[in-house]
Amino acid sequence: MSEGSSAINASDPAIVVRDLDFAYNHKQLTVLDKVNLKINHLDSICLVGPNGGGKTTLLKLILGLLTPQQGELRVLGHPPADVRLRLGYVPQYAYYDPLFPVTVLDVVLMGRLGLQPLGWYRDADRRAAEKALAQMKMEHLAARRFADISGGQRQRVLIARALASDAEILLLDEPTANIDIQSEQSLFALLKELNRTRTIVVVTHDIGFASSFFQRVACVNRQVATHPVAELNGRMIQELYGGEVSMIRHDHNCAGQHCRPGENRGV
Amino acid sequence: MTTTVPDSTAARGRTAVFEIIEALGSPDIPFFRYAFLLGLLASVSFGIVGTYVVAKRISYLAGAIAHCVLGGIGAGLYLQHQVGISWFDPLYGALIAALLAALIIGLVSIHAKQREDTVIGALWATGMAIGLLFIAKTPGYVEPMNYLFGNILLISKTDIWLVLSLNLVVVTITLLFYHKLLAVCFDEEFARLRGLNSNFYHLLLLCLTALTVVLLVRIVGIIMVIALLTLPAAVAGTFARTLGRMMLGAIFCCMLFVSTGLGISFIHDLPSGPTIILVAAGAYLAALAVSRR
């Protein structure tokens, strides 16, 4: 068994970030400054904050797609690059070329890449992809073109791709962007279900979504401060986003109803 | 009258087809047979590589590589005729220039995101400028138009073997790396997350593009080679559901366009390169119209 796939103690944290610095443009544009963060196994945590605050950068550092300039970052007890195959990533679907000729099943199978010695998928890979599609109730769309399905369905396909890899940590980048309220609610239910067996980290601007699902919220704006969701309030959000924030409750009991800051509901 | 017109059109069509078949078998004009065969064989590489180029949206990178080929051809001609290195065929110069351009352009597209278009535009023009200067200093040996717009009279038996070898390389690489290349073309970031060296595959695709472009320059020329690389794949892409089917469709379309274009150019005594490209462009417009219905 390789180092990256070795079993780890369930009491160890899933992700540990210590005094991490990151800057773009040859260290000229600092995005993250002395960031500390600990995420335990089976945690569900959302990263919220203003645009340019460093949410997606932090997510990409955790995924090993970027390398920190300073500080320590351990994922499942290892450097991120060593455990990439144990991480499931769900990017925003909006970035995909709508004309790209690829079927839903082909997309989900990409979640199995790196697990074959020769580069061709085996029966086990196909079974895992079909199981992930079934888990997302998307098996009937397997042969459809990815471009021909709706935004909410694409989001589910991308989650299926992450699930197909048997990921221990799921990281999602703005999963509720560009999907309707119904898709958002079913995504919320699905993440709750997945969180029973996996750690979940989500980047979002949708604090309403965050407050109704996550255990903790990490406010990211160059630095990171984590809070239990129950402590999240309007003042905190205003300070984070640096201005007036429209608070909208959109849990199932008062969808669309406007609430005043301080009511501990969503943006 | 109403019945004689279609009859005469059909008769003319039949005569034209017979003329083309006769020309293909004629020992007096082997270049036409070679061009036909080269076009059909090259369609395999063009269909496969063109599909990657269209799906990954790197036509402008392929365009820059194609134009840098003139630099290599010019240098090859100069070395052969002015310096006296007789074994140095311009094709070698073209291959070196194309692969070098592919690597430089690939590295620029990977590392210099902010100035990518400027740098690639500059390389595009620089390659052509170098080629034209070398050709200007090699008087009497070459007509630049042959390379810019293609000339089937330049095709020899050696080219057929070269294209067969290229097909073997392209098909083998595609079979070995199909899923990896698909992942890199569709979602480079996710491919990296799954442990693939996406930069390597990006450079591999550009090198394949470079090889394909060099071997096909003789038929359609540097200026139009990109159209023949992208249009068949674009036509196939309007209907294909998977990358594999798009490749097969692109191979078929490329064969159709090349053979139709060569046939028309032979019958009507037109330059073959532009005729092939216009056939391909017409088919693309028709495919777009049909797909939007």
XYZ file of C-alpha atoms in Angstrom:
560
model
C 0.000 0.000 0.000
C 1.395 3.403 -0.931
C 1.922 6.123 1.576
C -0.902 8.155 0.154
C -3.449 5.404 0.483
C -2.464 4.220 3.964
C -5.225 4.057 6.555
C -5.359 6.915 9.000
C -6.674 7.227 12.491
C -10.281 8.419 12.547
C -9.425 10.798 15.356
C -6.792 12.534 13.195
C -8.020 15.656 11.460
C -8.891 15.331 7.760
C -7.299 18.666 6.846
C -4.808 20.746 8.793
C -3.605 24.155 7.643
C -0.922 25.908 9.711
C 0.392 29.450 9.124
C -0.163 29.090 5.401
C 0.711 31.944 3.016
C -0.123 32.069 -0.653
C 0.376 34.805 -3.250
C -0.077 34.978 -7.026
C 2.099 36.882 -9.533
C 5.476 35.939 -8.105
C 4.410 36.648 -4.527
C 3.169 40.138 -5.417
C -0.515 39.505 -4.853
C -1.064 37.984 -1.432
C -4.331 36.065 -1.267
C -3.899 34.085 1.935
C -1.891 35.317 4.890
C -1.050 33.176 7.930
C -4.085 30.947 7.535
C -4.868 28.341 10.167
C -7.663 25.834 9.777
C -8.483 22.369 11.082
C -11.214 20.210 9.575
C -12.080 16.946 11.288
C -13.310 13.726 9.704
C -17.004 13.823 8.802
C -17.058 17.574 9.330
C -19.161 19.641 7.003
C -17.718 23.090 6.586
C -18.378 25.887 4.167
C -15.935 28.553 3.092
C -17.646 31.913 2.713
C -16.245 35.331 1.960
C -16.051 38.122 -0.607
C -14.800 37.641 -4.159
C -11.016 37.629 -4.173
C -10.960 36.694 -0.486
C -9.150 33.420 -1.205
C -11.899 30.773 -0.926
C -11.221 29.010 -4.210
C -7.460 29.441 -3.737
C -7.707 27.693 -0.368
C -9.754 24.912 -1.977
C -7.136 24.470 -4.721
C -4.345 24.392 -2.155
C -6.178 21.628 -0.295
C -6.561 19.769 -3.598
C -2.842 20.109 -4.294
C -3.482 22.072 -7.484
C -1.542 25.004 -5.996
C 1.488 24.924 -3.701
C 1.689 27.145 -0.617
C 4.667 29.475 -0.407
C 4.878 29.101 3.356
C 3.241 27.117 6.105
C 2.058 23.568 6.440
C -0.837 21.815 4.765
C -1.705 18.175 5.504
C -4.639 16.336 3.997
C -5.497 12.914 5.425
C -2.149 13.136 7.205
C -0.132 13.677 4.004
C 0.894 16.465 1.636
C -2.106 17.096 -0.682
C -0.350 15.901 -3.849
C 0.110 12.450 -2.274
C -3.588 11.917 -1.573
C -5.154 13.501 -4.670
C -6.815 10.243 -5.659
C -8.645 10.170 -2.313
C -10.178 13.608 -2.839
C -13.322 14.320 -4.793
C -13.604 17.718 -6.442
C -16.738 19.279 -7.861
C -15.951 22.443 -9.841
C -18.543 24.868 -11.109
C -20.239 23.346 -14.148
C -20.473 26.760 -15.824
C -16.846 26.488 -17.009
C -17.502 23.626 -19.422
C -17.541 23.937 -23.181
C -21.171 23.380 -24.174
C -20.122 21.856 -27.513
C -17.698 19.296 -26.124
C -18.631 15.800 -27.359
C -18.731 13.732 -24.198
C -21.447 11.607 -22.614
C -22.569 11.731 -19.009
C -21.028 8.283 -18.371
C -17.688 9.409 -19.880
C -17.626 12.377 -17.506
C -18.329 10.201 -14.467
C -15.687 7.692 -15.565
C -13.107 10.486 -15.350
C -13.464 10.132 -11.594
C -11.754 6.741 -11.984
C -8.717 8.097 -13.821
C -5.410 7.206 -12.252
C -6.710 3.903 -10.868
C -5.828 1.815 -13.946
C -2.338 0.623 -14.769
C -2.829 0.946 -18.553
C -5.110 3.910 -18.962
C -8.155 1.994 -20.236
C -11.140 1.658 -17.918
C -11.879 -1.783 -16.522
C -15.230 -3.347 -15.651
C -14.737 -2.295 -12.022
C -14.401 1.320 -13.158
C -17.589 1.111 -15.186
C -19.451 -0.457 -12.274
C -18.215 2.279 -9.919
C -19.271 4.986 -12.385
C -22.707 3.430 -12.871
C -23.132 3.079 -9.107
C -22.217 6.747 -8.597
C -24.711 7.739 -11.293
C -27.392 5.591 -9.645
C -26.596 7.206 -6.297
C -27.310 10.555 -7.914
C -30.450 9.125 -9.619
C -28.933 9.945 -12.987
C -28.412 6.468 -14.442
C -31.072 7.018 -17.116
C -28.976 9.878 -18.532
C -25.717 7.889 -18.849
C -25.701 7.893 -22.657
C -26.806 11.529 -23.039
C -24.422 14.269 -24.095
C -23.191 16.231 -21.074
C -23.999 19.452 -22.932
C -27.621 18.415 -23.482
C -28.674 18.099 -19.828
C -29.805 20.887 -17.501
C -27.574 22.869 -15.120
C -28.838 21.036 -12.039
C -28.311 17.680 -13.757
C -24.765 18.643 -14.746
C -24.055 19.555 -11.155
C -25.237 16.096 -10.111
C -23.106 14.453 -12.791
C -20.035 16.295 -11.511
C -20.840 15.133 -7.973
C -21.217 11.581 -9.339
C -17.763 11.949 -10.928
C -16.343 12.857 -7.511
C -18.200 9.941 -5.877
C -16.971 7.459 -8.494
C -13.469 7.834 -7.091
C -14.631 6.722 -3.607
C -13.378 10.038 -2.285
C -12.947 10.441 1.461
C -13.198 14.205 1.279
C -15.581 15.998 -1.074
C -14.703 19.560 -2.032
C -17.330 21.539 -3.928
C -16.850 24.966 -5.520
C -20.052 26.996 -5.444
C -22.397 24.080 -6.075
C -25.539 26.198 -5.807
C -24.452 28.826 -8.332
C -26.683 28.820 -11.418
C -29.131 26.202 -10.196
C -32.765 26.721 -9.272
C -34.189 26.518 -5.747
C -35.548 23.003 -6.253
C -32.163 21.674 -7.430
C -30.539 23.504 -4.546
C -32.826 21.804 -2.032
C -32.193 18.357 -3.472
C -28.459 19.053 -3.512
C -28.715 20.057 0.129
C -30.437 16.762 0.999
C -27.871 14.827 -0.982
C -24.891 16.471 0.731
C -26.449 15.723 4.100
C -26.639 12.065 3.117
C -23.058 12.002 1.774
C -21.769 13.674 4.925
C -22.595 10.527 6.901
C -19.559 8.839 5.349
C -17.439 11.707 4.021
C -15.944 15.011 5.047
C -17.487 17.828 3.045
C -15.966 21.220 2.242
C -17.960 23.679 0.156
C -17.106 27.112 -1.208
C -20.241 29.226 -1.384
C -21.642 32.730 -1.279
C -24.963 31.281 -0.242
C -24.908 31.690 3.509
C -28.552 30.677 3.669
C -27.521 27.323 2.254
C -24.578 27.234 4.659
C -26.600 28.018 7.764
C -29.121 25.299 7.074
C -26.673 22.499 6.403
C -23.098 22.949 7.636
C -21.743 22.368 11.091
C -19.134 25.100 10.742
C -18.491 28.150 8.634
C -15.010 29.365 7.722
C -14.983 33.049 6.841
C -12.186 33.550 4.314
C -10.827 36.992 3.538
C -7.009 36.730 3.364
C -7.239 35.060 6.745
C -9.630 32.424 8.005
C -11.849 32.491 11.060
C -14.098 29.531 11.764
C -17.373 29.635 13.667
C -20.075 27.139 14.517
C -23.027 27.899 12.247
C -25.163 28.820 15.254
C -22.848 31.746 15.974
C -23.082 33.194 12.467
C -24.898 36.526 12.514
C -25.548 39.468 10.296
C -22.848 41.678 11.831
C -20.250 38.981 11.239
C -21.311 38.674 7.613
C -21.319 42.447 7.099
C -17.793 42.670 8.471
C -16.679 39.819 6.245
C -18.203 41.183 3.052
C -17.402 44.800 3.949
C -20.790 46.441 3.392
C -24.548 46.169 3.570
C -25.703 42.617 3.003
C -29.187 41.571 2.013
C -30.280 38.767 4.283
C -32.740 36.292 2.855
C -34.037 33.329 4.710
C -34.364 30.477 2.341
C -34.734 27.431 4.424
C -37.833 25.469 3.513
C -40.078 27.251 5.997
C -39.631 30.805 4.776
C -38.099 30.683 1.297
C -37.702 34.134 -0.176
C -38.760 35.950 2.994
C -36.482 38.882 3.803
C -35.008 39.040 7.315
C -33.059 41.755 9.009
C -29.316 41.487 9.655
C -28.647 39.755 12.902
C -31.343 37.158 12.470
C -28.783 34.476 11.810
C -30.087 33.508 8.383
C -28.757 33.379 4.850
C -27.497 35.931 2.398
C -36.789 20.321 -71.994
C -37.557 19.740 -68.332
C -36.345 16.152 -68.560
C -33.276 16.717 -70.699
C -31.580 19.159 -68.292
C -31.270 16.693 -65.371
C -30.324 13.963 -67.832
C -27.518 16.040 -69.278
C -26.374 17.059 -65.784
C -26.304 13.429 -64.709
C -24.465 12.487 -67.878
C -21.896 15.224 -67.297
C -21.492 14.001 -63.733
C -20.951 10.431 -64.913
C -18.423 11.604 -67.491
C -16.548 13.582 -64.828
C -16.410 10.577 -62.501
C -15.096 8.399 -65.349
C -12.499 11.048 -66.196
C -11.301 11.106 -62.589
C -11.135 7.300 -62.418
C -9.213 7.242 -65.699
C -6.808 9.897 -64.405
C -6.229 7.916 -61.223
C -5.153 4.914 -63.272
C -3.123 6.840 -65.825
C 0.665 6.303 -65.674
C 1.160 9.766 -67.256
C -0.111 11.682 -64.245
C 1.124 9.816 -61.172
C 1.021 13.015 -59.069
C -2.799 13.022 -59.227
C -2.920 9.426 -57.984
C -0.404 10.242 -55.259
C -2.339 13.341 -54.225
C -5.577 11.361 -54.068
C -4.009 8.572 -52.073
C -2.142 10.978 -49.811
C -5.344 12.911 -49.133
C -7.294 9.766 -48.227
C -4.524 8.402 -46.007
C -3.835 11.730 -44.350
C -7.532 12.035 -43.500
C -6.927 9.532 -40.712
C -4.391 11.760 -38.946
C -6.316 14.900 -39.852
C -9.582 13.504 -38.488
C -8.046 12.408 -35.200
C -5.738 15.353 -34.546
C -8.315 17.819 -35.887
C -10.868 16.482 -33.427
C -8.519 17.185 -30.526
C -7.728 20.647 -31.896
C -11.414 21.544 -32.268
C -12.524 19.951 -28.982
C -9.717 21.614 -27.021
C -10.245 24.898 -28.901
C -6.589 25.332 -29.836
C -7.053 26.132 -33.533
C -5.055 29.346 -33.181
C -2.147 27.429 -31.647
C -2.276 25.002 -34.576
C -2.421 27.998 -36.943
C 0.723 29.452 -35.417
C 2.528 26.100 -35.734
C 1.491 25.823 -39.383
C 2.831 29.259 -40.228
C 6.135 28.591 -38.444
C 6.588 25.657 -40.834
C 7.505 28.130 -43.590
C 10.551 29.162 -41.555
C 11.786 25.557 -41.554
C 11.035 25.048 -45.242
C 12.888 28.249 -46.122
C 15.879 27.287 -43.977
C 15.889 23.803 -45.534
C 15.896 25.174 -49.056
C 18.655 27.645 -48.225
C 20.841 24.969 -46.620
C 20.236 22.605 -49.521
C 20.840 24.984 -52.391
C 22.957 27.857 -51.080
C 25.053 26.161 -48.395
C 25.307 22.878 -50.303
C 23.955 20.458 -47.706
C 22.219 18.416 -50.380
C 20.743 15.744 -48.102
C 18.862 18.333 -46.060
C 15.386 18.120 -47.588
C 13.155 21.118 -46.820
C 10.794 18.593 -45.225
C 13.342 18.050 -42.438
C 13.492 21.787 -41.877
C 9.697 21.886 -41.796
C 9.547 19.068 -39.252
C 12.154 20.673 -36.983
C 10.469 24.091 -37.209
C 7.010 22.637 -36.561
C 8.090 20.620 -33.522
C 10.104 23.531 -32.152
C 7.157 25.871 -32.673
C 4.819 23.351 -31.014
C 7.030 23.164 -27.931
C 7.541 26.938 -27.691
C 3.867 27.691 -28.288
C 2.857 24.950 -25.847
C 5.133 26.276 -23.133
C 3.941 29.833 -23.768
C 0.308 28.736 -23.530
C 1.060 26.919 -20.268
C 3.228 29.504 -18.556
C 2.469 32.937 -20.038
C -1.302 33.033 -19.752
C -1.498 36.816 -19.621
C 0.424 37.457 -22.842
C -0.404 34.208 -24.623
C -2.146 35.715 -27.656
C 0.535 38.378 -28.167
C 3.435 35.924 -27.966
C 1.747 33.379 -30.212
C 0.803 36.072 -32.736
C 4.433 37.212 -32.795
C 5.723 33.643 -33.288
C 3.193 33.132 -36.087
C 4.503 36.138 -38.041
C 8.156 35.538 -37.127
C 8.066 31.995 -38.526
C 6.686 33.255 -41.823
C 9.132 36.144 -41.970
C 12.116 33.815 -41.467
C 10.827 31.510 -44.183
C 10.265 34.302 -46.704
C 13.728 35.755 -46.062
C 15.410 32.382 -46.623
C 13.340 31.796 -49.758
C 14.291 35.275 -51.041
C 17.948 34.361 -50.565
C 17.476 31.063 -52.476
C 16.558 32.445 -55.900
C 15.516 30.234 -58.755
C 14.843 27.140 -56.704
C 11.469 27.694 -55.215
C 8.124 29.316 -55.687
C 6.801 30.366 -52.226
C 3.229 30.024 -53.505
C 3.727 26.234 -53.673
C 4.192 26.112 -49.933
C 1.690 28.792 -49.019
C -1.190 27.411 -51.074
C -0.099 23.845 -51.835
C 0.864 22.121 -55.053
C 0.020 18.502 -55.701
C 2.794 18.313 -58.305
C 5.246 18.243 -55.382
C 3.807 15.014 -53.961
C 5.934 11.905 -54.335
C 5.802 8.250 -53.304
C 7.964 9.093 -50.265
C 5.166 11.333 -48.964
C 2.776 8.374 -49.019
C 5.116 6.376 -46.759
C 5.579 9.347 -44.475
C 1.831 9.784 -44.072
C 1.400 6.058 -43.412
C 4.024 6.313 -40.669
C 2.304 9.377 -39.227
C -1.023 7.537 -39.200
C 0.591 4.723 -37.269
C 1.984 7.147 -34.673
C -1.287 9.096 -34.314
C -3.505 6.006 -34.087
C -1.182 4.300 -31.574
C -1.006 7.365 -29.322
C -4.770 7.815 -29.517
C -5.417 4.185 -28.609
C -2.967 4.310 -25.713
C -4.045 7.639 -24.250
C -7.649 8.068 -25.426
C -9.233 8.478 -21.977
C -6.396 10.594 -20.654
C -6.461 12.921 -23.644
C -10.257 13.119 -23.368
C -9.970 14.138 -19.713
C -7.244 16.712 -20.413
C -9.253 18.235 -23.277
C -12.511 18.303 -21.287
C -11.291 19.387 -17.853
C -7.573 20.000 -17.535
C -7.775 20.868 -13.849
C -9.653 17.715 -12.923
C -7.226 15.641 -14.994
C -4.375 17.118 -12.958
C -6.228 16.279 -9.774
C -6.409 12.666 -10.927
C -2.630 12.623 -11.249
C -2.311 13.247 -15.009
C 0.486 15.469 -16.243
C -1.792 17.689 -18.291
C 1.112 19.824 -19.543
C 2.711 16.715 -21.060
C -0.513 15.764 -22.854
C -0.993 19.351 -24.033
C 2.501 19.347 -25.548
C 1.936 15.872 -26.997
C -1.186 17.094 -28.796
C 0.660 20.114 -30.169
C 3.535 17.935 -31.417
C 1.051 15.622 -33.149
C -0.575 18.689 -34.667
C 2.848 19.866 -35.868
C 3.629 16.536 -37.552
C 0.212 16.378 -39.186
C 0.445 19.929 -40.473
C 3.894 19.393 -42.021
C 2.882 16.348 -44.005
C -0.260 17.950 -45.337
C 1.195 21.282 -46.339
C 1.940 19.923 -49.825
C -1.713 19.369 -50.622
C -3.409 22.484 -49.286
C -0.509 24.721 -48.257
C 0.426 26.474 -45.039
C -2.303 29.097 -45.225
C -5.154 26.624 -45.626
C -3.951 23.584 -43.750
C -5.692 24.718 -40.566
C -9.032 24.812 -42.372
C -8.597 21.185 -43.446
C -7.543 20.290 -39.913
C -10.543 21.908 -38.249
C -13.472 21.919 -40.712
C -14.001 18.126 -40.979
C -13.877 17.850 -37.177
C -16.216 20.817 -36.828
C -18.718 19.195 -39.227
C -18.492 15.878 -37.352
C -18.733 17.695 -34.002
C -22.149 19.136 -34.824
C -23.598 15.622 -34.741
C -21.238 13.460 -32.655
C -22.013 12.512 -29.066
C -18.551 11.272 -28.130
C -15.000 12.226 -29.001
C -14.423 8.812 -30.631
C -17.406 9.210 -32.934
C -16.332 12.747 -33.731
C -12.949 11.357 -34.816
C -14.532 8.738 -37.063
C -16.884 11.349 -38.536
C -13.988 13.757 -39.080
C -11.948 11.071 -40.879
C -14.883 10.309 -43.166
C -15.604 14.005 -43.827
C -11.936 14.736 -44.527
C -11.770 11.861 -47.033
C -14.935 13.156 -48.692
C -13.744 16.769 -48.866
C -10.276 15.905 -50.173
C -11.491 13.509 -52.832
C -14.344 15.787 -53.934
C -12.076 18.837 -53.948
C -9.333 17.075 -55.890
C -11.898 15.742 -58.364
C -13.436 19.172 -58.956
C -10.030 20.802 -59.275
C -8.956 18.175 -61.839
C -12.095 18.446 -63.964
C -12.239 22.249 -63.957
C -8.473 22.847 -63.911
C -8.547 24.713 -60.591
C -5.889 24.890 -57.866
C -6.500 21.881 -55.617
C -5.908 23.475 -52.191
C -8.493 26.255 -52.403
C -11.010 23.902 -54.043
C -10.728 21.373 -51.195
C -11.077 24.120 -48.603
C -14.169 25.588 -50.292
C -15.786 22.140 -50.420
C -15.056 21.731 -46.676
C -16.322 25.220 -45.846
C -19.529 24.609 -47.841
C -20.112 21.352 -45.984
C -19.547 23.089 -42.639
C -22.101 25.777 -43.460
C -24.580 23.077 -44.524
C -23.935 21.126 -41.301
C -24.525 24.257 -39.213
C -27.773 24.962 -41.062
C -28.997 21.377 -40.574
C -28.018 21.257 -36.905
C -29.922 24.471 -36.117
C -33.194 23.222 -37.557
